[in-house]
Short mmCIF file of C-alpha atoms in Angstrom, two decimals:
data_model
loop_
_atom_site.label_atom_id
_atom_site.label_comp_id
_atom_site.label_asym_id
_atom_site.label_seq_id
_atom_site.Cartn_x
_atom_site.Cartn_y
_atom_site.Cartn_z
CA MET A 22 -0.04 0.13 -0.05
CA LEU A 23 2.99 2.35 0.84
CA LEU A 24 4.30 2.00 -2.65
CA LYS A 25 0.84 2.36 -4.23
CA THR A 26 0.15 5.45 -2.43
CA PHE A 27 3.67 7.08 -2.58
CA GLY A 28 4.72 5.67 -5.93
CA TRP A 29 4.15 8.69 -8.06
CA SER A 30 5.78 11.14 -5.44
CA PHE A 31 8.75 8.68 -5.47
CA ALA A 32 8.77 8.76 -9.32
CA VAL A 33 8.45 12.83 -9.43
CA THR A 34 11.33 12.95 -6.94
CA VAL A 35 13.70 10.95 -8.98
CA VAL A 36 12.58 12.89 -12.23
CA GLY A 37 12.63 16.12 -10.76
CA LEU A 38 16.03 15.86 -8.99
CA GLY A 39 17.44 14.30 -12.16
CA LEU A 40 16.03 17.25 -14.28
CA ALA A 41 17.47 19.69 -11.55
CA GLY A 42 20.89 18.21 -11.79
CA VAL A 43 20.99 18.40 -15.65
CA LEU A 44 19.59 21.94 -16.00
CA TRP A 45 21.47 23.66 -12.83
CA GLY A 46 24.17 21.26 -11.75
CA TRP A 47 24.87 20.00 -8.27
CA GLN A 48 23.81 23.33 -6.89
CA GLY A 49 20.53 23.32 -8.52
CA LEU A 50 20.08 19.84 -7.29
CA ALA A 51 20.70 20.66 -3.74
CA ILE A 52 18.39 23.53 -3.87
CA VAL A 53 15.41 21.63 -5.27
CA GLY A 54 16.01 19.08 -2.40
CA ILE A 55 16.15 21.50 0.27
CA LEU A 56 13.03 23.29 -1.04
CA SER A 57 11.31 19.86 -1.07
CA ILE A 58 12.16 19.25 2.37
CA LEU A 59 11.09 22.88 3.48
CA GLU A 60 7.52 22.25 1.80
CA ILE A 61 6.95 19.06 3.31
CA SER A 62 8.08 20.38 6.88
CA LEU A 63 5.73 23.17 6.41
CA SER A 64 2.61 21.66 5.14
CA PHE A 65 2.59 18.32 7.21
CA ASP A 66 -0.31 20.00 9.35
CA ASN A 67 -2.10 20.77 5.87
CA ALA A 68 -2.16 16.82 5.26
CA VAL A 69 -3.96 16.02 8.22
CA ILE A 70 -6.58 18.70 7.71
CA ASN A 71 -7.05 17.74 3.90
CA ALA A 72 -7.53 14.14 5.09
CA GLY A 73 -10.31 14.96 7.36
CA ILE A 74 -12.01 16.68 4.42
CA LEU A 75 -11.02 14.15 1.48
CA ARG A 76 -12.41 11.10 3.58
CA LYS A 77 -15.85 12.30 3.07
CA MET A 78 -15.33 12.24 -0.84
CA ASN A 79 -15.70 9.19 -3.21
CA ALA A 80 -13.02 7.59 -4.88
CA PHE A 81 -13.44 9.64 -8.26
CA TRP A 82 -13.04 12.96 -6.36
CA GLN A 83 -10.18 11.74 -4.35
CA LYS A 84 -8.38 10.85 -7.73
CA ILE A 85 -9.27 14.29 -8.87
CA PHE A 86 -7.56 15.76 -5.88
CA LEU A 87 -4.38 13.76 -6.61
CA THR A 88 -4.30 14.68 -10.40
CA VAL A 89 -6.02 18.17 -11.23
CA GLY A 90 -5.44 19.24 -7.55
CA ILE A 91 -1.59 18.68 -7.93
CA LEU A 92 -1.43 20.51 -11.29
CA ILE A 93 -3.24 23.44 -9.52
CA ALA A 94 -0.95 23.18 -6.55
CA VAL A 95 2.48 22.90 -8.40
CA PHE A 96 1.86 25.20 -11.44
CA GLY A 97 -0.98 27.37 -9.95
CA MET A 98 0.39 28.09 -6.68
CA ARG A 99 3.95 27.68 -6.74
CA LEU A 100 4.71 29.05 -10.24
CA VAL A 101 1.72 31.18 -11.58
CA PHE A 102 0.74 32.64 -8.25
CA PRO A 103 3.98 34.53 -7.65
CA VAL A 104 3.83 35.71 -11.25
CA ILE A 105 0.37 36.88 -10.82
CA ILE A 106 1.34 38.77 -7.83
CA VAL A 107 4.46 40.71 -9.46
CA ALA A 108 2.07 41.54 -12.34
CA ILE A 109 -0.57 42.97 -10.02
CA THR A 110 1.84 44.76 -7.78
CA ALA A 111 4.20 46.05 -10.60
CA LYS A 112 1.14 46.75 -12.89
CA LEU A 113 2.78 44.76 -15.52
CA GLY A 114 1.24 42.29 -18.09
CA PRO A 115 1.56 38.54 -17.47
CA ILE A 116 4.31 38.31 -20.30
CA GLU A 117 6.27 41.33 -18.82
CA ALA A 118 6.08 39.66 -15.31
CA VAL A 119 7.48 36.41 -16.54
CA GLN A 120 10.21 38.18 -18.40
CA LEU A 121 11.16 39.86 -15.26
CA ALA A 122 11.17 36.77 -13.36
CA VAL A 123 13.68 35.22 -15.78
CA ASN A 124 15.77 37.97 -16.60
CA ASP A 125 15.78 40.15 -13.45
CA LYS A 126 15.34 37.69 -10.52
CA ALA A 127 16.50 40.26 -7.82
CA HIS A 128 13.89 42.83 -8.94
CA TYR A 129 11.19 40.01 -9.11
CA GLN A 130 12.07 38.67 -5.67
CA GLU A 131 11.68 42.22 -4.30
CA LEU A 132 8.14 42.65 -5.91
CA VAL A 133 6.98 39.47 -4.57
CA THR A 134 8.40 40.33 -1.06
CA SER A 135 6.92 43.68 -1.13
CA ALA A 136 3.39 41.85 -1.69
CA HIS A 137 3.74 39.87 1.53
CA PRO A 138 1.30 42.06 3.93
CA ALA A 139 -1.74 41.52 1.53
CA ILE A 140 -0.55 37.56 1.10
CA ALA A 141 -0.37 37.24 4.86
CA ALA A 142 -3.29 39.02 5.65
CA PHE A 143 -5.28 36.81 3.20
CA GLY A 144 -3.95 33.56 4.35
CA GLY A 145 -3.65 34.70 7.97
CA ILE A 146 -7.42 35.31 8.25
CA PHE A 147 -8.26 32.11 6.25
CA LEU A 148 -6.44 29.67 8.26
CA LEU A 149 -7.55 31.47 11.31
CA MET A 150 -11.05 31.18 10.41
CA ILE A 151 -10.44 27.34 9.88
CA PHE A 152 -9.28 27.12 13.43
CA LEU A 153 -11.97 29.07 15.00
CA ASP A 154 -14.43 26.92 13.48
CA PHE A 155 -12.92 23.94 14.80
CA ILE A 156 -12.29 25.15 18.37
CA PHE A 157 -15.71 26.70 18.87
CA GLU A 158 -17.62 23.46 17.84
CA ASP A 159 -18.82 20.98 20.50
CA ARG A 160 -16.86 17.66 19.68
CA ASP A 161 -17.36 14.28 20.86
CA TYR A 162 -13.33 14.14 21.63
CA LYS A 163 -11.82 17.01 23.40
CA TRP A 164 -7.73 17.04 23.32
CA LEU A 165 -7.13 19.92 25.73
CA SER A 166 -10.37 19.81 27.69
CA TRP A 167 -9.41 22.77 29.88
CA ILE A 168 -9.53 24.95 26.79
CA GLU A 169 -12.03 23.38 24.44
CA LYS A 170 -14.92 22.65 26.77
CA PRO A 171 -15.54 26.59 27.66
CA LEU A 172 -14.79 27.55 24.06
CA ALA A 173 -17.27 24.99 23.17
CA ARG A 174 -19.85 26.71 25.13
CA ILE A 175 -19.48 30.09 24.11
CA GLY A 176 -19.14 29.03 20.50
CA LYS A 177 -22.73 28.55 20.57
CA LEU A 178 -23.08 32.11 19.84
CA ASP A 179 -23.76 32.34 16.02
CA THR A 180 -20.82 34.08 14.01
CA LEU A 181 -18.69 34.26 17.00
CA SER A 182 -15.70 33.11 14.73
CA VAL A 183 -16.27 35.87 12.28
CA ILE A 184 -16.23 38.35 15.18
CA VAL A 185 -13.13 37.01 16.63
CA ALA A 186 -11.37 36.89 13.13
CA LEU A 187 -12.36 40.55 12.43
CA VAL A 188 -11.25 41.70 15.72
CA VAL A 189 -7.81 39.95 15.15
CA LEU A 190 -7.52 41.46 11.73
CA LEU A 191 -8.63 44.98 13.18
CA VAL A 192 -5.81 44.74 15.66
CA SER A 193 -3.17 43.62 13.16
CA ALA A 194 -4.04 46.43 10.91
CA LEU A 195 -3.74 49.02 13.64
CA THR A 196 -0.30 47.46 15.11
CA VAL A 197 1.83 45.40 12.67
CA ALA A 198 0.22 46.89 9.35
CA PRO A 199 1.53 50.59 9.85
CA HIS A 200 5.21 49.42 10.26
CA ALA A 201 5.16 46.61 7.72
CA ALA A 202 8.63 45.06 7.20
CA HIS A 203 8.19 44.61 3.66
CA GLY A 204 6.79 47.01 0.96
CA GLY A 205 7.73 50.13 2.92
CA GLY A 206 5.26 52.62 4.36
CA ASP A 207 1.81 52.33 5.99
CA LYS A 208 -0.04 49.03 5.11
CA THR A 209 -3.04 49.32 6.81
CA THR A 210 -5.60 49.54 4.14
CA THR A 211 -3.97 46.78 2.43
CA VAL A 212 -4.02 44.49 5.41
CA LEU A 213 -7.84 45.50 5.92
CA LEU A 214 -8.60 44.88 2.48
CA SER A 215 -6.99 41.43 2.14
CA GLY A 216 -7.95 40.16 5.32
CA VAL A 217 -11.66 40.79 4.69
CA ALA A 218 -10.89 39.13 1.20
CA GLY A 219 -9.81 36.16 3.09
CA LEU A 220 -12.65 36.06 5.32
CA ILE A 221 -15.15 36.50 2.48
CA THR A 222 -13.46 33.64 0.76
CA TYR A 223 -13.60 31.17 3.56
CA LEU A 224 -17.32 31.85 4.21
CA VAL A 225 -18.28 31.60 0.41
CA VAL A 226 -16.42 28.44 -0.43
CA GLY A 227 -16.97 26.72 2.85
CA GLY A 228 -20.57 27.83 3.12
CA ILE A 229 -21.42 26.58 -0.28
CA SER A 230 -19.75 23.19 0.31
CA GLY A 231 -21.41 22.88 3.70
CA TYR A 232 -24.68 23.69 2.14
CA PHE A 233 -24.53 20.87 -0.67
CA GLU A 234 -23.16 18.34 1.75
CA GLY A 235 -25.95 18.97 4.20
CA ARG A 236 -28.46 18.52 1.27
CA LEU A 237 -26.90 15.34 0.12
CA GLU A 238 -27.02 14.06 3.73
CA ASP A 239 -30.65 14.98 3.77
CA GLU A 240 -31.62 13.18 0.58
CA ASP A 241 -29.72 10.06 1.71
CA ALA A 242 -31.64 10.04 5.00
CA ALA A 243 -34.96 10.55 3.16
CA GLU A 244 -34.31 7.69 0.68
CA GLU A 245 -33.28 5.49 3.41
CA ALA A 246 -36.39 6.53 5.41
CA GLU A 247 -38.74 5.55 2.50
CA ASP A 248 -37.24 2.14 2.30
CA GLY A 249 -37.78 1.81 5.91
CA ALA A 250 -34.06 1.36 6.81
CA GLU A 251 -32.25 3.23 9.41
CA PRO A 252 -30.68 6.30 8.38
CA ALA A 253 -26.94 5.29 8.04
CA ALA A 254 -25.48 8.69 6.98
CA ALA A 255 -22.99 10.47 8.80
CA GLU A 256 -22.34 8.81 12.29
CA LYS A 257 -20.47 11.22 14.77
CA LYS A 258 -16.93 10.59 14.56
CA GLY A 259 -14.06 11.77 16.74
CA SER A 260 -13.80 15.00 14.74
CA GLY A 261 -17.08 15.68 16.01
CA THR A 262 -18.51 16.37 12.11
CA GLY A 263 -21.28 14.55 10.30
CA ALA A 264 -19.32 12.76 7.39
CA ALA A 265 -21.19 11.65 4.47
CA VAL A 266 -19.80 8.51 2.98
CA GLY A 267 -18.59 8.87 -0.83
CA LEU A 268 -19.57 12.73 -1.35
CA ALA A 269 -19.96 13.35 -5.06
CA GLY A 270 -21.50 15.74 -7.56
CA LYS A 271 -21.91 19.61 -6.32
CA ALA A 272 -21.00 18.84 -2.87
CA ALA A 273 -17.85 17.07 -3.74
CA PHE A 274 -16.82 19.87 -6.26
CA PHE A 275 -17.27 22.88 -3.75
CA MET A 276 -15.35 20.35 -1.10
CA PHE A 277 -12.69 20.11 -3.87
CA LEU A 278 -12.45 23.89 -4.26
CA TYR A 279 -12.33 24.26 -0.36
CA LEU A 280 -9.37 22.10 -0.28
CA GLU A 281 -7.42 24.08 -2.98
CA VAL A 282 -8.00 27.22 -1.20
CA ILE A 283 -6.71 25.62 1.97
CA ASP A 284 -3.69 24.43 0.26
CA ALA A 285 -3.13 27.90 -1.49
CA SER A 286 -3.15 29.53 2.11
CA PHE A 287 -0.77 26.92 3.34
CA SER A 288 1.59 27.51 0.41
CA PHE A 289 1.89 31.59 1.05
CA ASP A 290 4.64 30.66 3.77
CA GLY A 291 6.35 28.30 1.75
CA VAL A 292 6.53 30.38 -1.34
CA ILE A 293 7.77 33.50 0.47
CA SER A 294 10.07 31.40 2.69
CA SER A 295 11.57 29.82 -0.49
CA PHE A 296 13.09 33.16 -1.53
CA ALA A 297 15.53 32.92 1.20
CA ILE A 298 17.02 29.94 -0.63
CA THR A 299 16.53 30.87 -4.45
CA ASN A 300 14.90 33.51 -6.56
CA ASP A 301 14.77 31.32 -9.53
CA ILE A 302 11.01 30.65 -10.15
CA PHE A 303 11.55 27.07 -11.99
CA GLU A 304 13.93 25.86 -9.18
CA MET A 305 11.12 27.06 -6.68
CA ALA A 306 8.38 25.52 -8.59
CA LEU A 307 10.17 22.14 -9.02
CA GLY A 308 11.32 22.08 -5.21
CA LEU A 309 8.10 23.03 -3.60
CA GLY A 310 6.20 20.89 -6.39
CA ILE A 311 7.95 17.66 -5.03
CA GLY A 312 7.26 18.50 -1.60
CA ALA A 313 3.52 19.22 -2.49
CA MET A 314 3.42 15.72 -4.16
CA TYR A 315 4.41 14.09 -0.75
CA ILE A 316 1.66 16.14 0.96
CA ARG A 317 -0.93 14.90 -1.49
CA SER A 318 0.23 11.23 -1.18
CA LEU A 319 0.32 11.50 2.72
CA THR A 320 -3.12 12.86 2.69
CA VAL A 321 -4.41 9.92 0.80
CA PHE A 322 -2.43 7.73 2.99
CA LEU A 323 -4.20 9.06 6.20
CA VAL A 324 -7.53 8.44 4.35
CA ARG A 325 -7.00 4.87 3.54
CA LYS A 326 -5.47 3.71 6.68
CA GLY A 327 -8.28 5.38 8.83
CA THR A 328 -5.57 7.20 10.83
CA LEU A 329 -7.66 10.02 11.78
CA ASP A 330 -10.30 7.60 13.14
CA ASP A 331 -7.76 5.59 15.03
CA TYR A 332 -5.75 8.66 16.43
CA VAL A 333 -8.64 10.84 17.28
CA TYR A 334 -6.63 13.84 18.52
CA LEU A 335 -4.74 14.11 15.29
CA GLU A 336 -7.24 16.73 13.90
CA HIS A 337 -6.90 18.65 17.17
CA GLY A 338 -3.25 18.90 16.75
CA ALA A 339 -3.52 20.06 13.17
CA HIS A 340 -6.13 22.52 13.88
CA TYR A 341 -3.88 24.09 16.49
CA ALA A 342 -1.35 24.36 14.20
CA ILE A 343 -3.26 26.06 11.59
CA GLY A 344 -4.31 28.85 14.12
CA ALA A 345 -0.76 29.09 15.19
CA LEU A 346 0.35 29.50 11.37
CA GLY A 347 -2.47 32.02 10.68
CA VAL A 348 -1.38 34.05 13.83
CA ILE A 349 2.42 33.79 12.74
CA LEU A 350 1.41 34.91 8.97
CA LEU A 351 -0.13 38.11 10.47
CA VAL A 352 2.79 38.60 12.89
CA THR A 353 5.12 38.46 9.74
CA ILE A 354 3.50 41.44 8.53
CA ARG A 355 5.90 43.45 10.86
CA TYR A 356 8.18 40.97 12.09
CA GLU A 357 10.57 38.40 10.50
CA ILE A 358 10.26 34.75 11.78
CA HIS A 359 12.17 32.14 10.38
CA GLU A 360 10.46 29.44 8.74
CA VAL A 361 12.22 26.58 10.79
CA ILE A 362 10.07 28.14 13.91
CA THR A 363 7.06 27.97 11.64
CA GLY A 364 7.66 24.39 10.67
CA LEU A 365 8.52 23.03 14.21
CA ILE A 366 5.51 24.54 15.73
CA GLY A 367 3.45 22.48 13.58
CA VAL A 368 5.48 19.31 13.86
CA VAL A 369 5.55 19.58 17.62
CA LEU A 370 1.57 20.10 18.01
CA ILE A 371 0.95 17.24 15.71
CA ALA A 372 3.43 14.92 17.57
CA LEU A 373 1.88 15.90 20.87
CA SER A 374 -1.52 15.14 19.76
CA PHE A 375 -0.34 11.66 18.10
CA GLY A 376 1.27 10.70 21.53
CA SER A 377 -2.03 11.55 23.24
CA SER A 378 -3.85 9.71 20.86
CA VAL A 379 -1.71 6.36 21.28
CA LEU A 380 -1.95 6.97 25.43
CA ARG A 381 -5.73 7.20 24.96
CA ASN A 382 -5.90 4.10 22.83
CA ARG A 383 -3.94 2.13 25.49
CA ARG A 384 -6.16 3.35 28.17
CA GLU A 385 -9.08 2.12 26.21
CA GLY A 386 -7.24 -1.15 25.56
CA LYS A 387 -7.42 -0.42 21.88
CA PRO A 388 -3.54 0.37 20.84
CA GLY A 389 -4.60 -0.33 17.28
CA ALA A 390 -8.18 1.05 17.53
CA GLU A 391 -10.20 0.25 14.35
CA SER A 392 -12.23 2.66 12.71
CA SER A 393 -15.48 0.81 13.01
CA ALA A 394 -14.87 0.75 16.78
CA GLN A 395 -14.90 4.47 17.23
CA SER A 396 -18.70 5.07 17.46
CA GLU A 397 -18.86 2.63 20.20
CA VAL A 398 -16.15 4.47 22.25
CA THR A 399 -17.65 8.10 21.32
CA SER A 400 -20.64 7.56 23.58
CA GLY A 401 -18.51 6.94 26.51
CA VAL A 402 -16.08 10.16 26.09
#
């Protein structure tokens, strides 16, 4: 199963590193390898979050995520996105922006870096909303009960996550934005507009996907009720969310879009951080693309192994890492934070949540807890 799931990632790694060696020599080969490791370390929590969503989708849409999705991730976010940012920032046409990226790499890097406040505000608020909606929901499993129980109680207030996100955005605009480290000058307006755009994107894409998912679950329940069968849709899992099995059609399409926006938000810090290693957009796209392949494969591996059902606190750790990353993105509008710190925070939180899951399974006498048994445990937690 390991080879089947990670086979394409291994193949892309061999071809990608070989291509880097041929085009740019040993130095280019080393740079591409480092960028691949950087992407994997920064985006491991992304794989856990993606797996929680992807397991609701049927096999067809899982394949779309691995094929069309990876093309969007590699060429869209790692190659085209920085060029678009430069084109908008410098008011250039797409062709001129590409020529600038190839012929004047230093100026290209400067323009991309100057757009960091807008990118950080958009991605930071989007990721923060994911975390807030998770932490304010009353879930069957609670990792840090002393935090999650009171937050679940106050989370019953509608739109609380939106209110908190707007407050955080306002504070960011009034504190870090006037003294932005990149772009020069006061970036208050830029940060406010970009943050609001990130919030709107989250609400629109997430809301539409949730709407179609809910409709599909209702239709399935109605059909089963007509047949006289017990409705079997969406048992409450450890994540605390109803998961329709084999989500398809419009629901899966908008869920796919939601996944891509999440991936885009996670890629912001990787793209910006990669400029500390190289300003060659092709080296950058190749290295980050290899890393993105492994994140995709890891996502599918987690789904097929039922890891999120067996280790019930993994999603908690990943969401805490997302919340930390969202805050870090907003802080980097003014302050430089090394990517090693960003990556370590996510790794540590996920490792702690995994350890807590293992200890819980041992207490329950289920060291290899089967996914099918989770619903029986849920009622006793």
